[in-house]
Amino acid sequence: MEKMNIDFKKTALVLIDLQKGIVASHGGGEVVEKATELVELFHQNQGFIVFVNVAFHDGKDMLKPITDKPALSQKTPDDWAELDPRLDIRKSDYRLTKRQWGAFFGTDLDLQLRRRGMDTIVLCGISTNRGVESTAREAYQFGYNQIFVEDAMKAHSEEEHRASVRFVFPQLGRVRRAADLIGQTNQ
């Protein structure tokens, strides 16, 4: 495996939906732990970090297509969309709220990354095959280089997670583990 040689002036860490309601429903404690290590790495290197959450104004802004497997429509707790408190979110970090799976469509993510000269994103979060993969596909179409941290993401099932990591992400960028990324950049 080649050394990552991350240029923190051109690389952003983008964390998808590591918010109380999603982390709790997915058993995402391990994902948050790995993500926290990446956040620390980017803070140490003055890197740009984007914390993405999904939230809705009144529910009318929520996608509701006809599908074979409808989304659960349940009342969520008031703190459902709040980012996990274990993440070390600072004033210099960027917070972004999305209204669908992908973090680019309908947001200013591309604009904020380009204004800062970013050409690469390190991507992680929940859910691997929904929010992370949708964001990855959008980023690919915008021409970003991508690094996927496979042990800092999770899906509803291991099968869904593995499908994205094995078949989709290698075609969109590079797949790595958190320890590999942190170890290679701290040498």
mmCIF file with all atom_site columns, C-alpha atoms in Angstrom:
data_model
loop_
_atom_site.group_PDB
_atom_site.id
_atom_site.type_symbol
_atom_site.label_atom_id
_atom_site.label_alt_id
_atom_site.label_comp_id
_atom_site.label_asym_id
_atom_site.label_entity_id
_atom_site.label_seq_id
_atom_site.pdbx_PDB_ins_code
_atom_site.Cartn_x
_atom_site.Cartn_y
_atom_site.Cartn_z
_atom_site.occupancy
_atom_site.B_iso_or_equiv
_atom_site.pdbx_formal_charge
_atom_site.auth_seq_id
_atom_site.auth_comp_id
_atom_site.auth_asym_id
_atom_site.auth_atom_id
_atom_site.pdbx_PDB_model_num
ATOM 1   C CA . MET A 1 1   ? 0.000   0.000  0.000   1.00 0.00 ? 1   MET A CA 1
ATOM 2   C CA . GLU A 1 2   ? 1.439   3.360  -0.999  1.00 0.00 ? 2   GLU A CA 1
ATOM 3   C CA . LYS A 1 3   ? 2.069   6.086  1.572   1.00 0.00 ? 3   LYS A CA 1
ATOM 4   C CA . MET A 1 4   ? -0.863  8.508  1.736   1.00 0.00 ? 4   MET A CA 1
ATOM 5   C CA . ASN A 1 5   ? 1.145   11.762 1.774   1.00 0.00 ? 5   ASN A CA 1
ATOM 6   C CA . ILE A 1 6   ? -1.900  13.778 2.795   1.00 0.00 ? 6   ILE A CA 1
ATOM 7   C CA . ASP A 1 7   ? -1.620  17.478 2.071   1.00 0.00 ? 7   ASP A CA 1
ATOM 8   C CA . PHE A 1 8   ? -3.792  18.924 4.841   1.00 0.00 ? 8   PHE A CA 1
ATOM 9   C CA . LYS A 1 9   ? -4.008  22.237 2.984   1.00 0.00 ? 9   LYS A CA 1
ATOM 10  C CA . LYS A 1 10  ? -5.890  20.460 0.173   1.00 0.00 ? 10  LYS A CA 1
ATOM 11  C CA . THR A 1 11  ? -7.648  17.631 2.035   1.00 0.00 ? 11  THR A CA 1
ATOM 12  C CA . ALA A 1 12  ? -10.876 17.859 4.039   1.00 0.00 ? 12  ALA A CA 1
ATOM 13  C CA . LEU A 1 13  ? -12.262 15.368 6.524   1.00 0.00 ? 13  LEU A CA 1
ATOM 14  C CA . VAL A 1 14  ? -16.000 14.932 5.879   1.00 0.00 ? 14  VAL A CA 1
ATOM 15  C CA . LEU A 1 15  ? -17.966 13.088 8.569   1.00 0.00 ? 15  LEU A CA 1
ATOM 16  C CA . ILE A 1 16  ? -21.465 11.964 7.597   1.00 0.00 ? 16  ILE A CA 1
ATOM 17  C CA . ASP A 1 17  ? -24.389 11.808 10.054  1.00 0.00 ? 17  ASP A CA 1
ATOM 18  C CA . LEU A 1 18  ? -22.502 11.118 13.270  1.00 0.00 ? 18  LEU A CA 1
ATOM 19  C CA . GLN A 1 19  ? -25.457 12.479 15.176  1.00 0.00 ? 19  GLN A CA 1
ATOM 20  C CA . LYS A 1 20  ? -27.143 11.200 18.305  1.00 0.00 ? 20  LYS A CA 1
ATOM 21  C CA . GLY A 1 21  ? -30.164 9.539  16.682  1.00 0.00 ? 21  GLY A CA 1
ATOM 22  C CA . ILE A 1 22  ? -28.245 7.763  13.928  1.00 0.00 ? 22  ILE A CA 1
ATOM 23  C CA . VAL A 1 23  ? -25.238 6.724  16.020  1.00 0.00 ? 23  VAL A CA 1
ATOM 24  C CA . ALA A 1 24  ? -27.583 5.239  18.645  1.00 0.00 ? 24  ALA A CA 1
ATOM 25  C CA . SER A 1 25  ? -29.775 3.375  16.162  1.00 0.00 ? 25  SER A CA 1
ATOM 26  C CA . HIS A 1 26  ? -26.764 1.869  14.353  1.00 0.00 ? 26  HIS A CA 1
ATOM 27  C CA . GLY A 1 27  ? -24.669 0.983  17.412  1.00 0.00 ? 27  GLY A CA 1
ATOM 28  C CA . GLY A 1 28  ? -22.105 3.433  16.096  1.00 0.00 ? 28  GLY A CA 1
ATOM 29  C CA . GLY A 1 29  ? -19.905 3.920  19.158  1.00 0.00 ? 29  GLY A CA 1
ATOM 30  C CA . GLU A 1 30  ? -16.883 2.317  17.469  1.00 0.00 ? 30  GLU A CA 1
ATOM 31  C CA . VAL A 1 31  ? -17.379 4.502  14.411  1.00 0.00 ? 31  VAL A CA 1
ATOM 32  C CA . VAL A 1 32  ? -17.395 7.627  16.583  1.00 0.00 ? 32  VAL A CA 1
ATOM 33  C CA . GLU A 1 33  ? -14.190 6.456  18.316  1.00 0.00 ? 33  GLU A CA 1
ATOM 34  C CA . LYS A 1 34  ? -12.396 6.025  14.977  1.00 0.00 ? 34  LYS A CA 1
ATOM 35  C CA . ALA A 1 35  ? -13.822 9.302  13.681  1.00 0.00 ? 35  ALA A CA 1
ATOM 36  C CA . THR A 1 36  ? -12.573 11.086 16.801  1.00 0.00 ? 36  THR A CA 1
ATOM 37  C CA . GLU A 1 37  ? -9.043  9.863  16.032  1.00 0.00 ? 37  GLU A CA 1
ATOM 38  C CA . LEU A 1 38  ? -9.337  11.309 12.526  1.00 0.00 ? 38  LEU A CA 1
ATOM 39  C CA . VAL A 1 39  ? -10.722 14.587 13.881  1.00 0.00 ? 39  VAL A CA 1
ATOM 40  C CA . GLU A 1 40  ? -7.710  14.816 16.212  1.00 0.00 ? 40  GLU A CA 1
ATOM 41  C CA . LEU A 1 41  ? -5.325  14.156 13.293  1.00 0.00 ? 41  LEU A CA 1
ATOM 42  C CA . PHE A 1 42  ? -6.925  16.912 11.215  1.00 0.00 ? 42  PHE A CA 1
ATOM 43  C CA . HIS A 1 43  ? -6.988  19.356 14.145  1.00 0.00 ? 43  HIS A CA 1
ATOM 44  C CA . GLN A 1 44  ? -3.279  18.677 14.823  1.00 0.00 ? 44  GLN A CA 1
ATOM 45  C CA . ASN A 1 45  ? -2.513  19.485 11.186  1.00 0.00 ? 45  ASN A CA 1
ATOM 46  C CA . GLN A 1 46  ? -4.874  22.482 10.881  1.00 0.00 ? 46  GLN A CA 1
ATOM 47  C CA . GLY A 1 47  ? -6.980  20.540 8.381   1.00 0.00 ? 47  GLY A CA 1
ATOM 48  C CA . PHE A 1 48  ? -10.489 21.466 7.293   1.00 0.00 ? 48  PHE A CA 1
ATOM 49  C CA . ILE A 1 49  ? -13.225 19.370 8.891   1.00 0.00 ? 49  ILE A CA 1
ATOM 50  C CA . VAL A 1 50  ? -16.861 19.210 7.815   1.00 0.00 ? 50  VAL A CA 1
ATOM 51  C CA . PHE A 1 51  ? -19.396 17.765 10.246  1.00 0.00 ? 51  PHE A CA 1
ATOM 52  C CA . VAL A 1 52  ? -22.521 16.808 8.306   1.00 0.00 ? 52  VAL A CA 1
ATOM 53  C CA . ASN A 1 53  ? -25.856 15.979 9.883   1.00 0.00 ? 53  ASN A CA 1
ATOM 54  C CA . VAL A 1 54  ? -29.259 15.301 8.403   1.00 0.00 ? 54  VAL A CA 1
ATOM 55  C CA . ALA A 1 55  ? -32.263 17.190 9.737   1.00 0.00 ? 55  ALA A CA 1
ATOM 56  C CA . PHE A 1 56  ? -35.608 18.406 8.526   1.00 0.00 ? 56  PHE A CA 1
ATOM 57  C CA . HIS A 1 57  ? -37.460 21.653 9.059   1.00 0.00 ? 57  HIS A CA 1
ATOM 58  C CA . ASP A 1 58  ? -41.033 20.420 9.195   1.00 0.00 ? 58  ASP A CA 1
ATOM 59  C CA . GLY A 1 59  ? -40.913 17.047 7.454   1.00 0.00 ? 59  GLY A CA 1
ATOM 60  C CA . LYS A 1 60  ? -42.161 18.531 4.192   1.00 0.00 ? 60  LYS A CA 1
ATOM 61  C CA . ASP A 1 61  ? -38.536 18.921 3.095   1.00 0.00 ? 61  ASP A CA 1
ATOM 62  C CA . MET A 1 62  ? -37.971 15.169 3.484   1.00 0.00 ? 62  MET A CA 1
ATOM 63  C CA . LEU A 1 63  ? -37.761 12.946 0.396   1.00 0.00 ? 63  LEU A CA 1
ATOM 64  C CA . LYS A 1 64  ? -40.728 10.576 0.140   1.00 0.00 ? 64  LYS A CA 1
ATOM 65  C CA . PRO A 1 65  ? -40.487 8.564  -3.101  1.00 0.00 ? 65  PRO A CA 1
ATOM 66  C CA . ILE A 1 66  ? -42.475 5.391  -3.599  1.00 0.00 ? 66  ILE A CA 1
ATOM 67  C CA . THR A 1 67  ? -40.131 2.488  -2.790  1.00 0.00 ? 67  THR A CA 1
ATOM 68  C CA . ASP A 1 68  ? -40.288 -1.233 -2.112  1.00 0.00 ? 68  ASP A CA 1
ATOM 69  C CA . LYS A 1 69  ? -38.779 -0.666 1.327   1.00 0.00 ? 69  LYS A CA 1
ATOM 70  C CA . PRO A 1 70  ? -40.190 2.563  2.758   1.00 0.00 ? 70  PRO A CA 1
ATOM 71  C CA . ALA A 1 71  ? -38.188 4.536  5.271   1.00 0.00 ? 71  ALA A CA 1
ATOM 72  C CA . LEU A 1 72  ? -39.325 4.316  8.841   1.00 0.00 ? 72  LEU A CA 1
ATOM 73  C CA . SER A 1 73  ? -41.618 7.195  9.626   1.00 0.00 ? 73  SER A CA 1
ATOM 74  C CA . GLN A 1 74  ? -41.349 7.626  13.329  1.00 0.00 ? 74  GLN A CA 1
ATOM 75  C CA . LYS A 1 75  ? -41.216 10.595 15.633  1.00 0.00 ? 75  LYS A CA 1
ATOM 76  C CA . THR A 1 76  ? -37.626 11.411 16.482  1.00 0.00 ? 76  THR A CA 1
ATOM 77  C CA . PRO A 1 77  ? -36.397 12.811 19.805  1.00 0.00 ? 77  PRO A CA 1
ATOM 78  C CA . ASP A 1 78  ? -35.613 16.528 19.915  1.00 0.00 ? 78  ASP A CA 1
ATOM 79  C CA . ASP A 1 79  ? -31.853 15.844 20.038  1.00 0.00 ? 79  ASP A CA 1
ATOM 80  C CA . TRP A 1 80  ? -31.910 13.270 17.189  1.00 0.00 ? 80  TRP A CA 1
ATOM 81  C CA . ALA A 1 81  ? -30.001 15.529 14.748  1.00 0.00 ? 81  ALA A CA 1
ATOM 82  C CA . GLU A 1 82  ? -27.425 16.851 17.246  1.00 0.00 ? 82  GLU A CA 1
ATOM 83  C CA . LEU A 1 83  ? -23.864 15.791 16.478  1.00 0.00 ? 83  LEU A CA 1
ATOM 84  C CA . ASP A 1 84  ? -22.410 13.208 18.844  1.00 0.00 ? 84  ASP A CA 1
ATOM 85  C CA . PRO A 1 85  ? -20.909 15.021 21.858  1.00 0.00 ? 85  PRO A CA 1
ATOM 86  C CA . ARG A 1 86  ? -17.794 12.788 21.819  1.00 0.00 ? 86  ARG A CA 1
ATOM 87  C CA . LEU A 1 87  ? -16.609 14.553 18.653  1.00 0.00 ? 87  LEU A CA 1
ATOM 88  C CA . ASP A 1 88  ? -14.258 17.461 19.327  1.00 0.00 ? 88  ASP A CA 1
ATOM 89  C CA . ILE A 1 89  ? -16.099 20.072 17.251  1.00 0.00 ? 89  ILE A CA 1
ATOM 90  C CA . ARG A 1 90  ? -14.383 23.461 17.244  1.00 0.00 ? 90  ARG A CA 1
ATOM 91  C CA . LYS A 1 91  ? -15.325 26.904 15.966  1.00 0.00 ? 91  LYS A CA 1
ATOM 92  C CA . SER A 1 92  ? -12.957 26.458 13.014  1.00 0.00 ? 92  SER A CA 1
ATOM 93  C CA . ASP A 1 93  ? -14.823 23.322 11.878  1.00 0.00 ? 93  ASP A CA 1
ATOM 94  C CA . TYR A 1 94  ? -17.641 23.608 9.365   1.00 0.00 ? 94  TYR A CA 1
ATOM 95  C CA . ARG A 1 95  ? -21.133 22.321 10.169  1.00 0.00 ? 95  ARG A CA 1
ATOM 96  C CA . LEU A 1 96  ? -23.456 21.372 7.357   1.00 0.00 ? 96  LEU A CA 1
ATOM 97  C CA . THR A 1 97  ? -27.070 20.205 7.450   1.00 0.00 ? 97  THR A CA 1
ATOM 98  C CA . LYS A 1 98  ? -28.363 18.146 4.549   1.00 0.00 ? 98  LYS A CA 1
ATOM 99  C CA . ARG A 1 99  ? -31.926 17.098 3.728   1.00 0.00 ? 99  ARG A CA 1
ATOM 100 C CA . GLN A 1 100 ? -31.254 13.847 1.842   1.00 0.00 ? 100 GLN A CA 1
ATOM 101 C CA . TRP A 1 101 ? -28.658 11.079 1.725   1.00 0.00 ? 101 TRP A CA 1
ATOM 102 C CA . GLY A 1 102 ? -25.851 12.906 -0.106  1.00 0.00 ? 102 GLY A CA 1
ATOM 103 C CA . ALA A 1 103 ? -24.047 15.911 1.396   1.00 0.00 ? 103 ALA A CA 1
ATOM 104 C CA . PHE A 1 104 ? -23.521 17.825 -1.859  1.00 0.00 ? 104 PHE A CA 1
ATOM 105 C CA . PHE A 1 105 ? -27.007 18.130 -3.388  1.00 0.00 ? 105 PHE A CA 1
ATOM 106 C CA . GLY A 1 106 ? -28.821 21.225 -2.126  1.00 0.00 ? 106 GLY A CA 1
ATOM 107 C CA . THR A 1 107 ? -25.931 22.363 0.121   1.00 0.00 ? 107 THR A CA 1
ATOM 108 C CA . ASP A 1 108 ? -22.869 24.580 -0.215  1.00 0.00 ? 108 ASP A CA 1
ATOM 109 C CA . LEU A 1 109 ? -20.362 21.758 0.437   1.00 0.00 ? 109 LEU A CA 1
ATOM 110 C CA . ASP A 1 110 ? -18.717 21.935 -2.995  1.00 0.00 ? 110 ASP A CA 1
ATOM 111 C CA . LEU A 1 111 ? -18.484 25.720 -2.761  1.00 0.00 ? 111 LEU A CA 1
ATOM 112 C CA . GLN A 1 112 ? -16.888 25.628 0.695   1.00 0.00 ? 112 GLN A CA 1
ATOM 113 C CA . LEU A 1 113 ? -14.356 22.970 -0.339  1.00 0.00 ? 113 LEU A CA 1
ATOM 114 C CA . ARG A 1 114 ? -13.388 24.782 -3.553  1.00 0.00 ? 114 ARG A CA 1
ATOM 115 C CA . ARG A 1 115 ? -13.026 28.159 -1.815  1.00 0.00 ? 115 ARG A CA 1
ATOM 116 C CA . ARG A 1 116 ? -10.470 26.530 0.463   1.00 0.00 ? 116 ARG A CA 1
ATOM 117 C CA . GLY A 1 117 ? -8.583  24.839 -2.395  1.00 0.00 ? 117 GLY A CA 1
ATOM 118 C CA . MET A 1 118 ? -9.582  21.305 -1.398  1.00 0.00 ? 118 MET A CA 1
ATOM 119 C CA . ASP A 1 119 ? -9.128  18.597 -4.022  1.00 0.00 ? 119 ASP A CA 1
ATOM 120 C CA . THR A 1 120 ? -9.345  15.529 -1.743  1.00 0.00 ? 120 THR A CA 1
ATOM 121 C CA . ILE A 1 121 ? -11.805 14.368 0.883   1.00 0.00 ? 121 ILE A CA 1
ATOM 122 C CA . VAL A 1 122 ? -11.434 11.749 3.596   1.00 0.00 ? 122 VAL A CA 1
ATOM 123 C CA . LEU A 1 123 ? -14.899 10.299 4.054   1.00 0.00 ? 123 LEU A CA 1
ATOM 124 C CA . CYS A 1 124 ? -16.486 8.367  6.917   1.00 0.00 ? 124 CYS A CA 1
ATOM 125 C CA . GLY A 1 125 ? -19.742 8.130  8.853   1.00 0.00 ? 125 GLY A CA 1
ATOM 126 C CA . ILE A 1 126 ? -23.075 6.360  8.998   1.00 0.00 ? 126 ILE A CA 1
ATOM 127 C CA . SER A 1 127 ? -24.566 4.822  6.964   1.00 0.00 ? 127 SER A CA 1
ATOM 128 C CA . THR A 1 128 ? -21.933 3.385  4.643   1.00 0.00 ? 128 THR A CA 1
ATOM 129 C CA . ASN A 1 129 ? -24.298 2.515  1.807   1.00 0.00 ? 129 ASN A CA 1
ATOM 130 C CA . ARG A 1 130 ? -26.574 5.540  2.104   1.00 0.00 ? 130 ARG A CA 1
ATOM 131 C CA . GLY A 1 131 ? -25.150 8.823  3.357   1.00 0.00 ? 131 GLY A CA 1
ATOM 132 C CA . VAL A 1 132 ? -21.484 7.993  2.825   1.00 0.00 ? 132 VAL A CA 1
ATOM 133 C CA . GLU A 1 133 ? -21.899 6.296  -0.556  1.00 0.00 ? 133 GLU A CA 1
ATOM 134 C CA . SER A 1 134 ? -24.289 8.970  -1.865  1.00 0.00 ? 134 SER A CA 1
ATOM 135 C CA . THR A 1 135 ? -21.831 11.680 -0.851  1.00 0.00 ? 135 THR A CA 1
ATOM 136 C CA . ALA A 1 136 ? -18.972 9.697  -2.426  1.00 0.00 ? 136 ALA A CA 1
ATOM 137 C CA . ARG A 1 137 ? -20.796 9.349  -5.744  1.00 0.00 ? 137 ARG A CA 1
ATOM 138 C CA . GLU A 1 138 ? -21.512 13.085 -5.776  1.00 0.00 ? 138 GLU A CA 1
ATOM 139 C CA . ALA A 1 139 ? -17.894 13.907 -4.878  1.00 0.00 ? 139 ALA A CA 1
ATOM 140 C CA . TYR A 1 140 ? -16.676 11.667 -7.689  1.00 0.00 ? 140 TYR A CA 1
ATOM 141 C CA . GLN A 1 141 ? -18.838 13.557 -10.190 1.00 0.00 ? 141 GLN A CA 1
ATOM 142 C CA . PHE A 1 142 ? -17.348 16.835 -8.898  1.00 0.00 ? 142 PHE A CA 1
ATOM 143 C CA . GLY A 1 143 ? -13.841 15.426 -9.480  1.00 0.00 ? 143 GLY A CA 1
ATOM 144 C CA . TYR A 1 144 ? -12.621 15.070 -5.890  1.00 0.00 ? 144 TYR A CA 1
ATOM 145 C CA . ASN A 1 145 ? -10.000 12.518 -4.924  1.00 0.00 ? 145 ASN A CA 1
ATOM 146 C CA . GLN A 1 146 ? -11.368 10.393 -2.099  1.00 0.00 ? 146 GLN A CA 1
ATOM 147 C CA . ILE A 1 147 ? -10.109 8.279  0.767   1.00 0.00 ? 147 ILE A CA 1
ATOM 148 C CA . PHE A 1 148 ? -12.675 6.036  2.469   1.00 0.00 ? 148 PHE A CA 1
ATOM 149 C CA . VAL A 1 149 ? -11.976 5.041  6.071   1.00 0.00 ? 149 VAL A CA 1
ATOM 150 C CA . GLU A 1 150 ? -13.741 1.687  6.186   1.00 0.00 ? 150 GLU A CA 1
ATOM 151 C CA . ASP A 1 151 ? -13.548 1.158  9.952   1.00 0.00 ? 151 ASP A CA 1
ATOM 152 C CA . ALA A 1 152 ? -14.927 4.657  10.606  1.00 0.00 ? 152 ALA A CA 1
ATOM 153 C CA . MET A 1 153 ? -18.217 3.875  8.895   1.00 0.00 ? 153 MET A CA 1
ATOM 154 C CA . LYS A 1 154 ? -21.073 1.462  9.400   1.00 0.00 ? 154 LYS A CA 1
ATOM 155 C CA . ALA A 1 155 ? -24.330 0.371  7.735   1.00 0.00 ? 155 ALA A CA 1
ATOM 156 C CA . HIS A 1 156 ? -27.505 -1.328 8.956   1.00 0.00 ? 156 HIS A CA 1
ATOM 157 C CA . SER A 1 157 ? -25.859 -4.675 8.213   1.00 0.00 ? 157 SER A CA 1
ATOM 158 C CA . GLU A 1 158 ? -22.328 -5.946 7.637   1.00 0.00 ? 158 GLU A CA 1
ATOM 159 C CA . GLU A 1 159 ? -23.438 -7.122 4.188   1.00 0.00 ? 159 GLU A CA 1
ATOM 160 C CA . GLU A 1 160 ? -24.513 -3.606 3.155   1.00 0.00 ? 160 GLU A CA 1
ATOM 161 C CA . HIS A 1 161 ? -21.279 -2.137 4.540   1.00 0.00 ? 161 HIS A CA 1
ATOM 162 C CA . ARG A 1 162 ? -19.051 -4.690 2.783   1.00 0.00 ? 162 ARG A CA 1
ATOM 163 C CA . ALA A 1 163 ? -20.844 -4.230 -0.559  1.00 0.00 ? 163 ALA A CA 1
ATOM 164 C CA . SER A 1 164 ? -20.000 -0.497 -0.627  1.00 0.00 ? 164 SER A CA 1
ATOM 165 C CA . VAL A 1 165 ? -16.448 -0.993 0.647   1.00 0.00 ? 165 VAL A CA 1
ATOM 166 C CA . ARG A 1 166 ? -15.671 -3.878 -1.699  1.00 0.00 ? 166 ARG A CA 1
ATOM 167 C CA . PHE A 1 167 ? -17.492 -2.969 -4.913  1.00 0.00 ? 167 PHE A CA 1
ATOM 168 C CA . VAL A 1 168 ? -18.241 0.771  -4.993  1.00 0.00 ? 168 VAL A CA 1
ATOM 169 C CA . PHE A 1 169 ? -15.571 2.704  -3.098  1.00 0.00 ? 169 PHE A CA 1
ATOM 170 C CA . PRO A 1 170 ? -12.524 1.206  -4.896  1.00 0.00 ? 170 PRO A CA 1
ATOM 171 C CA . GLN A 1 171 ? -13.926 2.628  -8.141  1.00 0.00 ? 171 GLN A CA 1
ATOM 172 C CA . LEU A 1 172 ? -14.344 6.088  -6.613  1.00 0.00 ? 172 LEU A CA 1
ATOM 173 C CA . GLY A 1 173 ? -11.152 6.403  -4.579  1.00 0.00 ? 173 GLY A CA 1
ATOM 174 C CA . ARG A 1 174 ? -8.903  4.606  -2.086  1.00 0.00 ? 174 ARG A CA 1
ATOM 175 C CA . VAL A 1 175 ? -10.111 2.454  0.821   1.00 0.00 ? 175 VAL A CA 1
ATOM 176 C CA . ARG A 1 176 ? -8.058  2.524  4.023   1.00 0.00 ? 176 ARG A CA 1
ATOM 177 C CA . ARG A 1 177 ? -8.373  1.881  7.764   1.00 0.00 ? 177 ARG A CA 1
ATOM 178 C CA . ALA A 1 178 ? -8.061  4.668  10.357  1.00 0.00 ? 178 ALA A CA 1
ATOM 179 C CA . ALA A 1 179 ? -4.835  3.281  11.846  1.00 0.00 ? 179 ALA A CA 1
ATOM 180 C CA . ASP A 1 180 ? -3.228  3.094  8.397   1.00 0.00 ? 180 ASP A CA 1
ATOM 181 C CA . LEU A 1 181 ? -4.166  6.662  7.616   1.00 0.00 ? 181 LEU A CA 1
ATOM 182 C CA . ILE A 1 182 ? -3.041  8.010  10.987  1.00 0.00 ? 182 ILE A CA 1
ATOM 183 C CA . GLY A 1 183 ? 0.165   5.932  11.003  1.00 0.00 ? 183 GLY A CA 1
ATOM 184 C CA . GLN A 1 184 ? 1.157   6.926  7.485   1.00 0.00 ? 184 GLN A CA 1
ATOM 185 C CA . THR A 1 185 ? 0.577   10.629 8.035   1.00 0.00 ? 185 THR A CA 1
ATOM 186 C CA . ASN A 1 186 ? 2.404   10.742 11.384  1.00 0.00 ? 186 ASN A CA 1
ATOM 187 C CA . GLN A 1 187 ? 5.668   9.286  10.041  1.00 0.00 ? 187 GLN A CA 1
#
